[in-house]
Tab-separated table of C-alpha atoms in Angstrom:
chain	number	residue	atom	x	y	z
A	1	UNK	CA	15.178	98.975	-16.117
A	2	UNK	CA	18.513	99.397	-17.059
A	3	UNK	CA	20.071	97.419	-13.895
A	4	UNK	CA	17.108	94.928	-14.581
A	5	UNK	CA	18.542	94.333	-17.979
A	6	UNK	CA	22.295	93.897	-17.128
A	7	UNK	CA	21.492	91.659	-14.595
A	8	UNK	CA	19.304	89.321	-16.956
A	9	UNK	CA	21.498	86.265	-18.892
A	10	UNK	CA	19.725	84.306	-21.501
A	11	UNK	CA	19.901	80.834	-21.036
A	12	UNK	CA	22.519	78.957	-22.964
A	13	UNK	CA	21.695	75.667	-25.271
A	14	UNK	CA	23.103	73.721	-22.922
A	15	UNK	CA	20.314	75.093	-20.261
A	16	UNK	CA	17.882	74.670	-22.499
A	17	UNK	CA	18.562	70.788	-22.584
A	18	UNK	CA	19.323	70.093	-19.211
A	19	UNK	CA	15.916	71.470	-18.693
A	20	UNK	CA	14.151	69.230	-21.244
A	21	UNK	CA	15.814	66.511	-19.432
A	22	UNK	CA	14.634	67.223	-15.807
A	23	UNK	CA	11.332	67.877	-17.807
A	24	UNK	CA	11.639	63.847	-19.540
A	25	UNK	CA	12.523	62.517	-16.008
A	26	UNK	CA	9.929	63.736	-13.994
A	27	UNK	CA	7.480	63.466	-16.411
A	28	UNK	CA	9.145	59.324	-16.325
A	29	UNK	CA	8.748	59.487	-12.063
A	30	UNK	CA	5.351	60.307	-12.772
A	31	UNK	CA	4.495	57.405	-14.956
A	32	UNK	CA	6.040	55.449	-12.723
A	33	UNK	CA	4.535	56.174	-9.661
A	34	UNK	CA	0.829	55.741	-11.713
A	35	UNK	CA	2.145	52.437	-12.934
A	36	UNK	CA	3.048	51.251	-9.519
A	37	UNK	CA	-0.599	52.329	-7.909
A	38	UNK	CA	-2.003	50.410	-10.398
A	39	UNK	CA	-0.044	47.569	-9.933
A	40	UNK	CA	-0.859	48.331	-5.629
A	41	UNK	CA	-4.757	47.848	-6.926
A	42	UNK	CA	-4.297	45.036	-8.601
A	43	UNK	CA	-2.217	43.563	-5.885
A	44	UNK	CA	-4.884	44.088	-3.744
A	45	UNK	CA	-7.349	42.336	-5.710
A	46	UNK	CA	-5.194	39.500	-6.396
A	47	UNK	CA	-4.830	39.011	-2.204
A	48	UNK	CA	-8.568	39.696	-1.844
A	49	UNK	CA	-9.089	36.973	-4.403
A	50	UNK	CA	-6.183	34.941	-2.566
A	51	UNK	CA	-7.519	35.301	0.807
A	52	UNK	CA	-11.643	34.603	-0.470
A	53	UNK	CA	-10.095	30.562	-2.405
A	54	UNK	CA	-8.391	29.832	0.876
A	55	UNK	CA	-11.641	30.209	2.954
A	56	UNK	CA	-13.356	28.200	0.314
A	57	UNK	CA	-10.752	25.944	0.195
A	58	UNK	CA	-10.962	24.916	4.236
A	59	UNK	CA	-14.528	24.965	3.989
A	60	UNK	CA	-14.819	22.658	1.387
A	61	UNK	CA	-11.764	20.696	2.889
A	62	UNK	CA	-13.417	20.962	6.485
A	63	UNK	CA	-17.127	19.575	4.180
A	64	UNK	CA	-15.119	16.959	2.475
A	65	UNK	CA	-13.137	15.539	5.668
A	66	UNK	CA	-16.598	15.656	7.597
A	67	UNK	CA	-18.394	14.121	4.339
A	68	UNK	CA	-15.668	11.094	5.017
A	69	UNK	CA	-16.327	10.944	8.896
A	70	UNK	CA	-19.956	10.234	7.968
A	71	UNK	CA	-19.055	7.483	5.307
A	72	UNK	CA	-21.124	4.519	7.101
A	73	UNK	CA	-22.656	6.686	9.717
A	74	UNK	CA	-26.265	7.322	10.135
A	75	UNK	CA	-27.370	9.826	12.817
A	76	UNK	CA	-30.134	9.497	15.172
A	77	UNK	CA	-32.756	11.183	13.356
A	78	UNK	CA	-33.178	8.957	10.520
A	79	UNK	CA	-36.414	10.534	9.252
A	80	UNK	CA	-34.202	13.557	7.895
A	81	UNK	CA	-33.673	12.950	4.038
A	82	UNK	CA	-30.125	12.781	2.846
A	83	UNK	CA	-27.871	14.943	1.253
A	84	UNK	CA	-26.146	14.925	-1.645
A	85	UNK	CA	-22.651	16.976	-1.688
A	86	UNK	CA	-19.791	17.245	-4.482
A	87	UNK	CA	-17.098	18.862	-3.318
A	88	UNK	CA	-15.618	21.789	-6.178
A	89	UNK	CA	-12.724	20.826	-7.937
A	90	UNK	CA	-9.661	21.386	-5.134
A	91	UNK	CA	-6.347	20.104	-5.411
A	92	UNK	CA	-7.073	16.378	-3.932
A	93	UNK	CA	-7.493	13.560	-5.449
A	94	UNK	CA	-10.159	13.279	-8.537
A	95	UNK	CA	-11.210	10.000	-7.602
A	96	UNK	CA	-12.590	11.804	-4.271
A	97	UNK	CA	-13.704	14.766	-6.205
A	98	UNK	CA	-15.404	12.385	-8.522
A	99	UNK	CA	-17.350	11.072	-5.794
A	100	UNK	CA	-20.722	12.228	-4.523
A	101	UNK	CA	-20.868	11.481	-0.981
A	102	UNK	CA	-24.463	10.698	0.904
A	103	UNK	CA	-24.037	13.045	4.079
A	104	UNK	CA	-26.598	12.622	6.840
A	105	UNK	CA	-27.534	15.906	9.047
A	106	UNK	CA	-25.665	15.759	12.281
A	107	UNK	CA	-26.898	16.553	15.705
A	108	UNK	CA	-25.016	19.532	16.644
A	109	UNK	CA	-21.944	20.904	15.418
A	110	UNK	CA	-20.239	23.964	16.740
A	111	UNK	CA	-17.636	25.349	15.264
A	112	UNK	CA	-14.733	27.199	16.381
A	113	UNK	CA	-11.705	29.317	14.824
A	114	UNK	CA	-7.912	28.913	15.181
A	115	UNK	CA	-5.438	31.106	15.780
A	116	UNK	CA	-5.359	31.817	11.258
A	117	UNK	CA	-9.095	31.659	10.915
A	118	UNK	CA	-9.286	27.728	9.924
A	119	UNK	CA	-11.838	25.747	11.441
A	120	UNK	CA	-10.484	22.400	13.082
A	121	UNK	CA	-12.733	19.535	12.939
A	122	UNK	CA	-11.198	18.112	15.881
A	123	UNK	CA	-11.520	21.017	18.374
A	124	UNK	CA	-14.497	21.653	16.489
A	125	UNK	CA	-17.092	18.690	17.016
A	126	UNK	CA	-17.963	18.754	20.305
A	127	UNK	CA	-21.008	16.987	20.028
A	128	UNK	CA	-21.939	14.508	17.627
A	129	UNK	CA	-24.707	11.815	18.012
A	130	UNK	CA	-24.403	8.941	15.653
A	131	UNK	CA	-25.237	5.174	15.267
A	132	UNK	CA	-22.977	2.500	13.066
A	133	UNK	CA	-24.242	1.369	10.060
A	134	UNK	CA	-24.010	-2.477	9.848
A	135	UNK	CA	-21.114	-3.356	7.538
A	136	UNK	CA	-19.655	-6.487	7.318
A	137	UNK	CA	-16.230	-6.029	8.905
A	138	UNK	CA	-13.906	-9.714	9.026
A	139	UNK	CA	-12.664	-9.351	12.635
A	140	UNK	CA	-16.332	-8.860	13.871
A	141	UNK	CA	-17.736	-11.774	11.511
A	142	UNK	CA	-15.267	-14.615	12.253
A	143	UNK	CA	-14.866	-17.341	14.829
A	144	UNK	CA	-12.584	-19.521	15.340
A	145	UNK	CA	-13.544	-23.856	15.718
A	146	UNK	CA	-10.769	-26.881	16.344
A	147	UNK	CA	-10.775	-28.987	13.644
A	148	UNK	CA	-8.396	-31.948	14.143
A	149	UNK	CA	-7.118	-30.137	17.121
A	150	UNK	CA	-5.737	-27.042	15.273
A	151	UNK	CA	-7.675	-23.667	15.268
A	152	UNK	CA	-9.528	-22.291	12.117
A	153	UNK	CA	-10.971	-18.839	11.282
A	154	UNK	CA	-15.120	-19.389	10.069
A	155	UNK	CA	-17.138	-16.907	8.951
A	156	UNK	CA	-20.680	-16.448	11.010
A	157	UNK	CA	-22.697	-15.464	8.203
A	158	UNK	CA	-22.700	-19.107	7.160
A	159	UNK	CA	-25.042	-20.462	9.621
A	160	UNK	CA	-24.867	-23.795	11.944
A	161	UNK	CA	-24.885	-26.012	8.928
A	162	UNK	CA	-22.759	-24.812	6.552
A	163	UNK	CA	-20.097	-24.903	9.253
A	164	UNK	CA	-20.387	-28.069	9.895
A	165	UNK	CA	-20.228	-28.984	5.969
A	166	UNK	CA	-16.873	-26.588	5.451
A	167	UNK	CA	-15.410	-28.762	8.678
A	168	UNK	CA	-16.059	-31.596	7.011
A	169	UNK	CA	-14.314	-30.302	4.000
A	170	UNK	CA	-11.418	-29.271	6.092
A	171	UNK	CA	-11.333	-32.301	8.204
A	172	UNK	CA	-10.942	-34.280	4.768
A	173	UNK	CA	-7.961	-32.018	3.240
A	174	UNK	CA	-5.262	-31.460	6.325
A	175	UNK	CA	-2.685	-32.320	4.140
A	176	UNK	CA	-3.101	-28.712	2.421
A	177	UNK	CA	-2.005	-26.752	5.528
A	178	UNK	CA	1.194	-26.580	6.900
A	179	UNK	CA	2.110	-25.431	11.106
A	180	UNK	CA	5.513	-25.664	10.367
A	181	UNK	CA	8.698	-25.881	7.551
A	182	UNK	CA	8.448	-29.441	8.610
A	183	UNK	CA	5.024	-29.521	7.234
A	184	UNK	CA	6.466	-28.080	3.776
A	185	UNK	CA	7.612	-30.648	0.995
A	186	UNK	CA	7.438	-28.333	-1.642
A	187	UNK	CA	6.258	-28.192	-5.139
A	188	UNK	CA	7.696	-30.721	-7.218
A	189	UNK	CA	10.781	-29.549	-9.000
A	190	UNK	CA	10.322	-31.467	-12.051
A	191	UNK	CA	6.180	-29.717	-12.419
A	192	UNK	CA	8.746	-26.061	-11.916
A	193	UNK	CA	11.615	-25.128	-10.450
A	194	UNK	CA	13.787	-21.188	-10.174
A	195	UNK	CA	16.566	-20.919	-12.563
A	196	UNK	CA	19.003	-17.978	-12.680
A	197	UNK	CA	19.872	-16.091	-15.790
A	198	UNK	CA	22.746	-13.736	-15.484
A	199	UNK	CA	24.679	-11.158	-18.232
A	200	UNK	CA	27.243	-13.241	-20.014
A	201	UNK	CA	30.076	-11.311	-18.709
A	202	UNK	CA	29.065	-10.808	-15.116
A	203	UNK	CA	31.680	-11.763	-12.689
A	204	UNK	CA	31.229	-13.143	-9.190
A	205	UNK	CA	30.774	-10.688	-5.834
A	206	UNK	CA	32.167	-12.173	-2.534
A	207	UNK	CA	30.590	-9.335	-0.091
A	208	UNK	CA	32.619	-8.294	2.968
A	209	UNK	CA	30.939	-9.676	6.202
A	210	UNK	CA	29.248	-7.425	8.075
A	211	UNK	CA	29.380	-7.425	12.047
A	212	UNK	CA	25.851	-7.606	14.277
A	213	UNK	CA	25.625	-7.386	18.113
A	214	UNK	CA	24.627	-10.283	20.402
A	215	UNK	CA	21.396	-10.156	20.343
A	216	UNK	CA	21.334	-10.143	16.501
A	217	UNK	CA	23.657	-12.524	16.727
A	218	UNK	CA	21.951	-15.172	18.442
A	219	UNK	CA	18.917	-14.709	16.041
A	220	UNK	CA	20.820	-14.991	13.253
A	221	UNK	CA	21.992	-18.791	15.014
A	222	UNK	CA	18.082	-19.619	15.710
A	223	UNK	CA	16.438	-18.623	12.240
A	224	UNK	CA	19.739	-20.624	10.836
A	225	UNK	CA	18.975	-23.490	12.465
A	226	UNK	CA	15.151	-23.492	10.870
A	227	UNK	CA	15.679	-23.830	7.498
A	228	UNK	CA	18.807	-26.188	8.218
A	229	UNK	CA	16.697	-28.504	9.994
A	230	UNK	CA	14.030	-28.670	7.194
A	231	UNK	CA	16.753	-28.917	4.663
A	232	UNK	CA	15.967	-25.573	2.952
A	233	UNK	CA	19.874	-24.882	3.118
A	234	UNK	CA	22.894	-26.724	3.249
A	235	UNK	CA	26.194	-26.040	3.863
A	236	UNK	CA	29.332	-25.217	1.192
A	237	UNK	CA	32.460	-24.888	0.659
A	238	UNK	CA	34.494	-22.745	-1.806
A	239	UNK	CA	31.392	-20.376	-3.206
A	240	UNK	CA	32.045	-18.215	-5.797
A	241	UNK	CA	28.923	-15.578	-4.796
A	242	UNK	CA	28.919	-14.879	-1.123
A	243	UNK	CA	26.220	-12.530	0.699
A	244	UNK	CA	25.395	-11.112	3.953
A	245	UNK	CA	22.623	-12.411	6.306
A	246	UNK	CA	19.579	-9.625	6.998
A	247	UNK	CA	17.264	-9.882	9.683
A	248	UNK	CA	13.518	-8.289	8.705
A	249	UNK	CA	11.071	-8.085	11.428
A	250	UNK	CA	7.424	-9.133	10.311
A	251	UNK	CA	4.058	-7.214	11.464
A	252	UNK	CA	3.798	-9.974	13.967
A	253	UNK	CA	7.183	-9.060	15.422
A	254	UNK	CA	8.631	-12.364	14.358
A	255	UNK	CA	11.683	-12.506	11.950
A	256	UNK	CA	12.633	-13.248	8.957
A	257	UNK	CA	15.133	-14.506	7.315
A	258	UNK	CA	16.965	-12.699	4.275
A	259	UNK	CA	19.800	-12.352	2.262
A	260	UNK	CA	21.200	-9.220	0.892
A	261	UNK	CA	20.904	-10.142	-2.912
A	262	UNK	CA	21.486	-6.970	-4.663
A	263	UNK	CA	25.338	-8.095	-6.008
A	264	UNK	CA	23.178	-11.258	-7.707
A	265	UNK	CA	20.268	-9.280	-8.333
A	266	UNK	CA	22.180	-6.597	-10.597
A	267	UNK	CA	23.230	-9.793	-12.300
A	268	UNK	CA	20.091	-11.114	-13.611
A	269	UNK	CA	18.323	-9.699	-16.754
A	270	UNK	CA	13.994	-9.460	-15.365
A	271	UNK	CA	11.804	-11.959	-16.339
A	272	UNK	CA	9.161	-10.026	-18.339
A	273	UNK	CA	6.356	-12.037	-16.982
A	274	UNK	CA	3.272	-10.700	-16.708
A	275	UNK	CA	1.455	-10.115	-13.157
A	276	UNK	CA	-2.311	-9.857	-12.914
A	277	UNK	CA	-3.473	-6.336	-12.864
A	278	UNK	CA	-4.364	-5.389	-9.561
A	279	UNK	CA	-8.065	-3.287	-10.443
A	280	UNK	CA	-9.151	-6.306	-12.579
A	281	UNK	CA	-8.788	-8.542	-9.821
A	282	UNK	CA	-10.157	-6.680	-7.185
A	283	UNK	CA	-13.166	-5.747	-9.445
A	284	UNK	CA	-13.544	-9.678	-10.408
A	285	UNK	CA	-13.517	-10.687	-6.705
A	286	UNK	CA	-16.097	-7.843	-5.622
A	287	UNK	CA	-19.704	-8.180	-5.272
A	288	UNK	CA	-19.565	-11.638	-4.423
A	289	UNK	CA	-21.747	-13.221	-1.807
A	290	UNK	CA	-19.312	-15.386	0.395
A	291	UNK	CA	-15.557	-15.084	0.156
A	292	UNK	CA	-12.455	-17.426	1.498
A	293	UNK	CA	-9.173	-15.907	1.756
A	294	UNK	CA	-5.983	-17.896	1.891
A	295	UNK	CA	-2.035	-17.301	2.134
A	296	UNK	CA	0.429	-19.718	1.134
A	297	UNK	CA	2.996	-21.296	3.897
A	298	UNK	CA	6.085	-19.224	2.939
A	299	UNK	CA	5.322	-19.469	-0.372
A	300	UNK	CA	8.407	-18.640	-1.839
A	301	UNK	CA	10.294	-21.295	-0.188
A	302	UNK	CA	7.560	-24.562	-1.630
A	303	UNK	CA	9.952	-23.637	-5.123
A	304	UNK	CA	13.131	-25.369	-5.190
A	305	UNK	CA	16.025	-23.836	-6.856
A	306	UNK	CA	17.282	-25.314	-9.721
A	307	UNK	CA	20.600	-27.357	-8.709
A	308	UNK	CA	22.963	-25.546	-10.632
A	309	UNK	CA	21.736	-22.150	-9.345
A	310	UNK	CA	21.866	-23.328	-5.561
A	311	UNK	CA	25.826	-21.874	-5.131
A	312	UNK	CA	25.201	-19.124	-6.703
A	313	UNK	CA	22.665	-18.577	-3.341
A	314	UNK	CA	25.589	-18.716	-0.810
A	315	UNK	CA	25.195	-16.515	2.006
A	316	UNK	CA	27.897	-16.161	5.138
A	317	UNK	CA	27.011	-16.479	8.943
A	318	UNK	CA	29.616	-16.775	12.053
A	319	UNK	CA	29.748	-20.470	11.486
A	320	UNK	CA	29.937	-21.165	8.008
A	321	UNK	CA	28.835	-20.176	4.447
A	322	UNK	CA	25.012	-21.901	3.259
A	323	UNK	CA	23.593	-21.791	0.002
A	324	UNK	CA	19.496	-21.940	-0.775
A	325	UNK	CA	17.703	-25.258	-1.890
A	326	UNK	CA	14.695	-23.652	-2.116
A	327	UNK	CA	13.944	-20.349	-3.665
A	328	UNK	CA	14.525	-17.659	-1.170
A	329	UNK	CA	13.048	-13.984	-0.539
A	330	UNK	CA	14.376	-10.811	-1.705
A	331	UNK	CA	15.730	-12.715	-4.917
A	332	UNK	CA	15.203	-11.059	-8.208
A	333	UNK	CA	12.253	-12.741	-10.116
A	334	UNK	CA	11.332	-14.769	-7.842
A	335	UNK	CA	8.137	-13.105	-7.748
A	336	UNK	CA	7.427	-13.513	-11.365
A	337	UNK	CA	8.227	-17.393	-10.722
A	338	UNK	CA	5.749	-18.063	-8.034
A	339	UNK	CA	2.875	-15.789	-10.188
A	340	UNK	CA	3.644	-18.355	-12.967
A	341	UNK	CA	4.182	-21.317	-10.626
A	342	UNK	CA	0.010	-20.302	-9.386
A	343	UNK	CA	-1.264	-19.823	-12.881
A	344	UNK	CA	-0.190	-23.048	-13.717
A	345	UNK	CA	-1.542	-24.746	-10.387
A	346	UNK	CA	-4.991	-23.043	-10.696
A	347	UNK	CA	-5.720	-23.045	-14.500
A	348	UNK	CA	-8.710	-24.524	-14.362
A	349	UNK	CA	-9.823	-22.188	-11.541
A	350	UNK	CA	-8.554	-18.894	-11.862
A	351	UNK	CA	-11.247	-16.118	-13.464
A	352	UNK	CA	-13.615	-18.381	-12.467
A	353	UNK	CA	-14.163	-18.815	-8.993
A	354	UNK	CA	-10.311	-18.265	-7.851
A	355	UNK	CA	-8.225	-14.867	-7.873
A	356	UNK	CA	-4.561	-15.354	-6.717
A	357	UNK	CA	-1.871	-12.719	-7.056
A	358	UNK	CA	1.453	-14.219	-6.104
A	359	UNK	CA	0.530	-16.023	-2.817
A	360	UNK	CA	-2.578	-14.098	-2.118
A	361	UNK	CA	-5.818	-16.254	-2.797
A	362	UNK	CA	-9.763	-15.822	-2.755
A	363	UNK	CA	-12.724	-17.873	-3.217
A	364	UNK	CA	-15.344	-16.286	-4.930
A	365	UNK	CA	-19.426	-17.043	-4.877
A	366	UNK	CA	-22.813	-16.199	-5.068
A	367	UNK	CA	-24.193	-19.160	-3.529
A	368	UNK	CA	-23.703	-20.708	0.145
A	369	UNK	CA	-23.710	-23.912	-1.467
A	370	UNK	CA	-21.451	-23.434	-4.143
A	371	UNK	CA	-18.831	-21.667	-1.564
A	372	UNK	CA	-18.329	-25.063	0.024
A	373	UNK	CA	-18.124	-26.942	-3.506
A	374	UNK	CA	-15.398	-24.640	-4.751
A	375	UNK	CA	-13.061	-25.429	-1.060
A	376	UNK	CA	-13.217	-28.739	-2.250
A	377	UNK	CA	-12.742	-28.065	-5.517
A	378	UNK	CA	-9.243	-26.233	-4.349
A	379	UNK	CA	-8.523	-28.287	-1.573
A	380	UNK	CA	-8.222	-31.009	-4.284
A	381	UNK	CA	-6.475	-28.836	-6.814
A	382	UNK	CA	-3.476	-27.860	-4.813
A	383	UNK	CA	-3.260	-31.354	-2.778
A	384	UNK	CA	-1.743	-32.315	-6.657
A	385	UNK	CA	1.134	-29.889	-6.676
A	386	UNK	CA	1.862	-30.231	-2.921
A	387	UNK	CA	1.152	-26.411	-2.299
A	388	UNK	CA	0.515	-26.015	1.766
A	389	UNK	CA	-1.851	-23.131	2.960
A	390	UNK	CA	-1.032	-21.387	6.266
A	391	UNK	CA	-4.112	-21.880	8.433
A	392	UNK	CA	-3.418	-18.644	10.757
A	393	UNK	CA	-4.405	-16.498	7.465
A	394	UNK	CA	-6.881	-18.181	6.003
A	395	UNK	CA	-10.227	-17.824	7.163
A	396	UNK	CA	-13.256	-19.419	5.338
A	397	UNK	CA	-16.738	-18.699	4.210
A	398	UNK	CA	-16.928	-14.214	5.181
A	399	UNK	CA	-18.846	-11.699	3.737
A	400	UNK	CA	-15.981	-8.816	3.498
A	401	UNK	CA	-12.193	-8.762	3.856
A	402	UNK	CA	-9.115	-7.237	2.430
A	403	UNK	CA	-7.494	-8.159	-0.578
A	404	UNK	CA	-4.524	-6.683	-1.767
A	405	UNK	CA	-5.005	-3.587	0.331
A	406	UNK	CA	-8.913	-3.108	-0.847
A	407	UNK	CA	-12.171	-4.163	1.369
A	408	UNK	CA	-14.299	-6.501	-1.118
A	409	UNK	CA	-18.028	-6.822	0.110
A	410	UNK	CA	-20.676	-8.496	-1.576
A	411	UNK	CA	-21.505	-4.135	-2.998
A	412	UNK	CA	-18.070	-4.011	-4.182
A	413	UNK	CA	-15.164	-3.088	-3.391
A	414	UNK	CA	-15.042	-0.131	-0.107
A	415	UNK	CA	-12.342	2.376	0.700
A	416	UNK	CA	-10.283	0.653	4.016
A	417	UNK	CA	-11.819	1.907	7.094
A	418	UNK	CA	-7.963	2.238	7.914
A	419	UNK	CA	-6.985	4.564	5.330
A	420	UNK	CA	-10.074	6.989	5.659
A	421	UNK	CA	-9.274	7.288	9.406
A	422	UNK	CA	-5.885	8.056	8.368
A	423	UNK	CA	-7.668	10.948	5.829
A	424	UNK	CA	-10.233	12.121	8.648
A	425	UNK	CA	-7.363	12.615	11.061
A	426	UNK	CA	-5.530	14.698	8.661
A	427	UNK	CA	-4.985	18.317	9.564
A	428	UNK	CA	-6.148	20.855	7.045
A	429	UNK	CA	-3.966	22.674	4.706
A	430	UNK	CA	-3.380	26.429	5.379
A	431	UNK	CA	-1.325	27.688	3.000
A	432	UNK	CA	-0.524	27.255	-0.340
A	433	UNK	CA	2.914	25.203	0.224
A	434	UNK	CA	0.715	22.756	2.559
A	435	UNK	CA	-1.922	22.167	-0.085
A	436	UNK	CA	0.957	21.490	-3.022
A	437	UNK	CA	2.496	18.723	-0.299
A	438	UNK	CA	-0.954	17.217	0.123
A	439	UNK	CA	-1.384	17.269	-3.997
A	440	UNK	CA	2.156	15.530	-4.293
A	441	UNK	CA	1.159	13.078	-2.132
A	442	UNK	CA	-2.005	12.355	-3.030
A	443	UNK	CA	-0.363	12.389	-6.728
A	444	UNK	CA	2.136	9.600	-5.329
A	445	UNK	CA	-0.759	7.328	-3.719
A	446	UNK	CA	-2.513	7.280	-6.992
């Protein structure tokens, strides 16, 4: 007991709160590590949760993209009633969303997984039985007749007579369309005319020349020579605003001819005119019975420029230096002229069986009948202002066709059989930074 005792120290203070310490920290670990399984648990809940969306989120993306396949399909078995489908709020647009979408059972579909557990509808249709849905579609509806010797779109759904009455009409007004600049007069400049405003203290821009190969080269020489022989340019001497020539190829493949006008462009205060609003004029020009669409001649260029303004137009080639008599492309407010330039040609016409935005026109009516009185009724109108009409874009007397990017039947307006391909085609998104690109640019579109 007594060698017990003298080997026995009593702990100091200073043990005492070491201890209490190693006490506070483990007793802190411990916390911890609870705090952490409990964050593990909800972790895993949260991915559960995560992983459960996605799958909804391809299925209903697989349903939707299917559901838009089937837009104007019918399947064999007609006798099957329809469906009705509205896909849950997903991060596409809401005017799809908003949509319910008649879906038609299918013949067979078999589905089959990818390497990340999304089903592909284009691996995964492997048999589909289906028949077309008439719709009125313009290539399949029009035909083409020689009137005067020059070819001219008709619509079939007209009928033998009523072709024969809109040739007549035709036949009367040649002077309307235009084959060629030649062709072109113009609108004239006294009824309107482009003027150019510019900043009081703006000072002229002479742009260095830029250099082109041979090929553009002798281009640039051909699509100079065009507007030279038709007197749309002219040639000058001493300009004070000098621009480069620009070559733009066309959807046809043909070019055209431009100036780079962003020196003059910054120079010009915008004319606050007001454009038509797109929705109102689709919406005014859907539903109708029989439609006529027509496209100005190079619009743009039936405006002269005012004479004052024509130097300030000047644009370089490897020859020599030209300046615009007419109103060219690419120039700032030009658009706003022409949109004023059509209100004022078609007052009495516009809202009421016309809808033109900029150089974009369509004929509007119920009636087979009437169809052929309003031609006449434009034929006349523009014949007036000497606006020309380019007969390889106009086609006469159809029951659908695109305006301004929408298909107008006589239900209304349709999605463009173009742009839902483009959608059907679409992969699906399979992960979350896929489905915010598809939301940004679905955001961008609308």
């Amino acid at each position: 007991m007594r060698s017990m005792r003298q080997g026995f120290v009593a702990p100091s203070r200073g043990d005492n709160v070491s201890m209490q310490q190693l006490m506070e920290t483990i007793r802190a670990l411990q916390e911890a590590v609870a705090a952490s399984r409990v964050d593990q648990d909800r972790f895993q809940v949260d991915l559960a949760r995560s992983q459960a969306n996605n799958e909804d989120l391809c299925k209903t993306n697989e349903e939707l993209r299917r559901n838009l396949q089937n837009v104007g399909e019918r399947t064999v078995d007609e006798r099957a009633p329809p469906l009705l489908v509205k896909a849950p709020p997903m991060p596409f647009s809401q005017e799809i969303m908003d949509t319910v979408i008649p879906v038609a059972p299918v013949a067979f579909i078999k589905r089959s997984k990818t390497k990340r557990g999304v089903c592909s509808v284009e691996e995964g249709i492997t048999r589909l039985e289906i028949t077309r849905e008439k719709r009125p579609e313009p290539t399949g509806e029009v035909l083409e007749r020689k009137i005067g010797g020059k070819k001219f779109k008709l619509g079939r759904c007209l009928g033998q007579e009523a072709h024969d009455q809109i040739v007549v009409v035709i036949a009367r007004h040649m002077d309307v369309f235009a084959w060629s600049a030649a062709d072109m007069p113009g609108i004239d400049p006294d009824f309107l005319c482009h003027r150019l405003t510019m900043y009081p203290k703006v000072r002229p821009v002479r742009q260095r020349r830029r250099k082109f190969n041979d090929d553009r080269r002798q281009v640039i020489r051909e699509e100079t020579q065009k507007p030279l022989s038709t007197c749309h340019i002219r040639e000058i001497q001493y300009p004070e605003w000098l621009a480069n020539f620009v070559l733009v190829k066309k959807a046809s493949g043909k070019w055209r001819m431009c100036v780079d006008f962003t020196d003059l462009n910054k120079a010009c205060p915008k004319d606050s005119y007001p454009l038509p609003t797109i929705d109102a004029l689709v919406d005014s020009a859907s539903g109708c019975r029989f439609l006529s669409f027509l496209d100005a001649f190079s619009g743009y260029n039936q405006i002269c420029m005012h004479p004052r303004d024509e130097c300030k137009t000047t644009f370089m080639t490897e020859l020599s230096c030209y300046c615009y008599k007419v109103m060219p492309f690419r120039l700032k407010n030009a658009g706003a002229t022409y949109q004023r330039s059509m209100d004022r040609v078609l007052a009495p016409m516009i809202g009421r069986n016309v809808q033109a935005y900029v150089d974009d026109m369509v004929i509007t009516s119920q009636v087979k009948d009437q169809h052929i009185v309003d031609l006449e009724e434009l034929f006349t109108t523009i014949a007036k202002y000497r606006l020309k009409l380019n007969p390889e874009k106009c086609v006469f007397g159809v029951e659908a066709g695109k305006f301004l990017g929408f298909l107008l039947t006589e239900h209304g307006r349709e999605a463009n059989p173009k742009k839902c391909a483009a959608i059907i085609a679409m992969r699906s998104p399979i992960s979350v930074k896929e489905v915010q690109q598809l939301t940004r640019q679905m955001a961008q579109e609308k």
